[in-house]
Amino acid sequence: VHDSKEIRIYNLNSNLDGQTWMHDNDLDAIKVDEISDFDSRKVQLRFAPSDGSILLFSYFDSDFLKTFQQTSPSVAWTQMDQNIEKAPSSSSIAISSNGNRIASHRYSTSSDTSSGTSNSDQNEVQVLDYDGQWRPVGNPIVSSLPEFGYSIEMSANGNPMMLGLNDPDCVRFGNLLPNSYDPNKCKKSSR
């Protein structure tokens, strides 16, 4: 990541000495111009699949994620679908090994439908699958626990996931199956 609002991708050039990392300015630069105060220390990147042809991008202070794809080494990176909403001040993201499932942390506000009032903010993890567009998989996983979704780890196929919070003694596990996950139950880690 470079502070000029771009992500630079480097590939090991096996045609040379097999030791030189190369960057092509035309093909291997991804612009992120919509971030006004760009700081490369606030960037989170995840590659998938094993050839690294899909890139998931998150910026700590932004309210969106971006996904990019490079269909061959001689083609420039292009954005997959539109920006995806996420929580500002969060960079918790995960991507499956084939790059077709992602998860991200975001905030939501619960509301009381009988009185029409908003209650406290909640943390949620949204899971999305890609089929030409990013589409939600099931309902978001929601919890009022502080900083729930602070970290996300996804298995290779995207099911199950582990969701952490900013509590070193608590880890949450869940499969994407109906009624199989209770975000308010904490499994204490054995440290």
Short mmCIF file of C-alpha atoms in Angstrom, two decimals:
data_model
loop_
_atom_site.label_atom_id
_atom_site.label_comp_id
_atom_site.label_asym_id
_atom_site.label_seq_id
_atom_site.Cartn_x
_atom_site.Cartn_y
_atom_site.Cartn_z
CA VAL A 1 0.00 0.00 0.00
CA HIS A 2 1.29 3.40 -0.96
CA ASP A 3 0.25 6.74 0.59
CA SER A 4 -0.72 8.12 -2.85
CA LYS A 5 -4.16 6.45 -2.45
CA GLU A 6 -3.28 3.32 -4.32
CA ILE A 7 -2.59 -0.31 -3.59
CA ARG A 8 0.39 -1.69 -5.46
CA ILE A 9 0.51 -5.40 -6.23
CA TYR A 10 3.89 -7.13 -6.66
CA ASN A 11 4.54 -10.48 -8.31
CA LEU A 12 7.67 -12.62 -8.13
CA ASN A 13 9.08 -12.70 -11.65
CA SER A 14 10.08 -16.26 -12.43
CA ASN A 15 11.23 -15.25 -15.94
CA LEU A 16 14.13 -13.28 -14.49
CA ASP A 17 16.11 -14.73 -11.64
CA GLY A 18 13.13 -15.92 -9.58
CA GLN A 19 14.20 -13.47 -6.86
CA THR A 20 12.86 -10.14 -8.17
CA TRP A 21 9.47 -8.74 -7.17
CA MET A 22 7.93 -6.77 -10.03
CA HIS A 23 5.20 -4.11 -10.13
CA ASP A 24 3.47 -2.99 -13.34
CA ASN A 25 2.16 0.58 -12.93
CA ASP A 26 -0.58 0.05 -15.53
CA LEU A 27 -1.83 -3.35 -14.36
CA ASP A 28 -0.90 -3.68 -10.70
CA ALA A 29 -2.14 -0.43 -9.13
CA ILE A 30 -5.59 -0.13 -7.54
CA LYS A 31 -6.84 3.41 -6.89
CA VAL A 32 -8.86 4.26 -3.77
CA ASP A 33 -9.46 7.96 -4.44
CA GLU A 34 -12.69 8.31 -2.42
CA ILE A 35 -10.74 8.19 0.87
CA SER A 36 -9.81 11.78 1.66
CA ASP A 37 -7.28 11.32 4.50
CA PHE A 38 -5.55 8.20 3.22
CA ASP A 39 -3.14 6.57 5.67
CA SER A 40 -1.65 3.23 4.61
CA ARG A 41 -1.45 2.09 8.26
CA LYS A 42 -5.28 1.87 8.32
CA VAL A 43 -5.59 -0.57 5.42
CA GLN A 44 -6.56 -4.25 5.69
CA LEU A 45 -6.10 -6.51 2.65
CA ARG A 46 -7.03 -10.14 2.08
CA PHE A 47 -6.19 -12.20 -1.03
CA ALA A 48 -8.04 -15.22 -2.41
CA PRO A 49 -7.98 -17.78 -4.00
CA SER A 50 -4.55 -19.36 -3.88
CA ASP A 51 -3.47 -17.47 -7.04
CA GLY A 52 -4.30 -14.11 -5.41
CA SER A 53 -6.63 -13.00 -8.20
CA ILE A 54 -9.26 -11.56 -5.81
CA LEU A 55 -8.49 -8.81 -3.31
CA LEU A 56 -10.67 -7.68 -0.40
CA PHE A 57 -9.90 -4.11 0.73
CA SER A 58 -10.97 -2.43 3.97
CA TYR A 59 -9.99 0.97 5.32
CA PHE A 60 -10.35 1.62 9.07
CA ASP A 61 -12.09 5.03 8.84
CA SER A 62 -14.33 4.29 5.84
CA ASP A 63 -17.85 2.89 5.81
CA PHE A 64 -17.30 0.54 2.87
CA LEU A 65 -15.34 -2.45 1.59
CA LYS A 66 -14.15 -3.01 -1.95
CA THR A 67 -13.39 -6.21 -3.81
CA PHE A 68 -11.16 -6.35 -6.88
CA GLN A 69 -10.39 -9.08 -9.37
CA GLN A 70 -7.63 -9.67 -11.90
CA THR A 71 -8.74 -12.26 -14.45
CA SER A 72 -5.21 -12.77 -15.85
CA PRO A 73 -1.75 -11.30 -15.18
CA SER A 74 -1.97 -9.25 -18.38
CA VAL A 75 -5.26 -7.57 -17.37
CA ALA A 76 -5.70 -4.65 -14.94
CA TRP A 77 -7.49 -5.11 -11.61
CA THR A 78 -11.21 -4.20 -11.72
CA GLN A 79 -13.73 -3.71 -8.94
CA MET A 80 -16.20 -6.55 -8.41
CA ASP A 81 -19.71 -5.09 -8.02
CA GLN A 82 -20.21 -1.97 -5.89
CA ASN A 83 -18.83 -0.86 -2.53
CA ILE A 84 -20.08 -2.92 0.42
CA GLU A 85 -21.25 -1.22 3.63
CA LYS A 86 -19.23 -1.80 6.80
CA ALA A 87 -18.75 -0.14 10.17
CA PRO A 88 -16.53 2.95 10.25
CA SER A 89 -13.64 2.49 12.69
CA SER A 90 -13.61 -1.23 11.94
CA SER A 91 -11.47 -3.22 9.60
CA SER A 92 -12.65 -6.70 10.58
CA ILE A 93 -12.94 -8.69 7.36
CA ALA A 94 -12.60 -12.27 6.13
CA ILE A 95 -12.72 -13.98 2.74
CA SER A 96 -13.20 -17.64 1.79
CA SER A 97 -10.46 -19.45 -0.09
CA ASN A 98 -12.29 -19.22 -3.44
CA GLY A 99 -13.03 -15.51 -2.93
CA ASN A 100 -16.80 -15.90 -3.34
CA ARG A 101 -17.76 -15.37 0.32
CA ILE A 102 -16.81 -12.45 2.54
CA ALA A 103 -17.72 -11.35 6.05
CA SER A 104 -17.43 -7.91 7.61
CA HIS A 105 -18.23 -6.18 10.87
CA ARG A 106 -20.69 -3.29 10.97
CA TYR A 107 -22.87 -1.45 13.45
CA SER A 108 -26.64 -1.50 13.49
CA THR A 109 -29.24 0.24 15.63
CA SER A 110 -31.94 -1.92 17.12
CA SER A 111 -35.41 -0.44 17.25
CA ASP A 112 -38.57 -1.06 19.20
CA THR A 113 -41.28 -1.47 16.54
CA SER A 114 -44.14 -1.03 19.03
CA SER A 115 -42.97 2.41 20.17
CA GLY A 116 -41.01 3.39 17.06
CA THR A 117 -37.94 4.30 19.12
CA SER A 118 -34.30 3.39 18.56
CA ASN A 119 -32.47 1.44 21.20
CA SER A 120 -28.75 0.92 21.69
CA ASP A 121 -26.29 0.29 18.92
CA GLN A 122 -25.47 -3.33 18.19
CA ASN A 123 -22.56 -5.00 16.51
CA GLU A 124 -23.24 -7.29 13.60
CA VAL A 125 -21.33 -9.46 11.18
CA GLN A 126 -22.75 -9.63 7.66
CA VAL A 127 -21.85 -12.53 5.37
CA LEU A 128 -22.11 -12.09 1.59
CA ASP A 129 -21.73 -14.43 -1.40
CA TYR A 130 -20.73 -13.35 -4.90
CA ASP A 131 -22.63 -14.45 -8.02
CA GLY A 132 -21.98 -11.38 -10.15
CA GLN A 133 -23.24 -9.27 -7.22
CA TRP A 134 -22.56 -9.45 -3.49
CA ARG A 135 -25.69 -10.87 -1.82
CA PRO A 136 -26.38 -11.52 1.90
CA VAL A 137 -26.18 -15.11 3.17
CA GLY A 138 -28.74 -15.55 5.91
CA ASN A 139 -29.45 -12.90 8.50
CA PRO A 140 -26.62 -10.83 10.01
CA ILE A 141 -25.17 -12.25 13.23
CA VAL A 142 -26.07 -9.60 15.83
CA SER A 143 -24.92 -9.04 19.41
CA SER A 144 -25.01 -6.18 21.87
CA LEU A 145 -21.74 -7.38 23.43
CA PRO A 146 -19.02 -4.72 23.28
CA GLU A 147 -16.89 -4.92 20.15
CA PHE A 148 -18.49 -8.17 18.97
CA GLY A 149 -17.03 -8.91 15.53
CA TYR A 150 -13.74 -7.24 16.48
CA SER A 151 -12.05 -10.10 14.64
CA ILE A 152 -13.40 -12.51 12.03
CA GLU A 153 -11.83 -15.74 10.83
CA MET A 154 -13.43 -17.83 8.10
CA SER A 155 -12.75 -21.44 7.14
CA ALA A 156 -11.65 -22.20 3.59
CA ASN A 157 -15.21 -22.72 2.33
CA GLY A 158 -16.64 -19.89 4.46
CA ASN A 159 -18.54 -22.11 6.90
CA PRO A 160 -17.88 -22.16 9.86
CA MET A 161 -16.56 -18.82 11.05
CA MET A 162 -15.04 -17.64 14.31
CA LEU A 163 -16.03 -14.24 15.62
CA GLY A 164 -14.04 -12.53 18.32
CA LEU A 165 -14.57 -9.55 20.53
CA ASN A 166 -12.13 -7.38 22.38
CA ASP A 167 -12.02 -9.80 25.31
CA PRO A 168 -8.98 -12.10 25.36
CA ASP A 169 -10.91 -14.79 27.25
CA CYS A 170 -13.85 -15.14 24.88
CA VAL A 171 -14.18 -16.73 21.43
CA ARG A 172 -17.40 -17.33 19.50
CA PHE A 173 -17.98 -20.12 17.01
CA GLY A 174 -20.78 -20.46 14.49
CA ASN A 175 -21.97 -22.30 11.42
CA LEU A 176 -24.16 -20.60 8.84
CA LEU A 177 -27.11 -22.84 9.63
CA PRO A 178 -30.54 -21.70 10.85
CA ASN A 179 -30.69 -21.30 14.62
CA SER A 180 -27.24 -22.85 15.10
CA TYR A 181 -25.50 -19.79 16.50
CA ASP A 182 -26.15 -17.88 19.70
CA PRO A 183 -23.97 -14.74 19.74
CA ASN A 184 -24.61 -14.21 23.45
CA LYS A 185 -22.94 -17.46 24.54
CA CYS A 186 -19.24 -17.20 25.15
CA LYS A 187 -16.78 -20.09 25.17
CA LYS A 188 -13.96 -19.27 27.53
CA SER A 189 -10.58 -19.93 26.06
CA SER A 190 -8.21 -22.20 27.91
CA ARG A 191 -5.09 -20.08 28.41
#
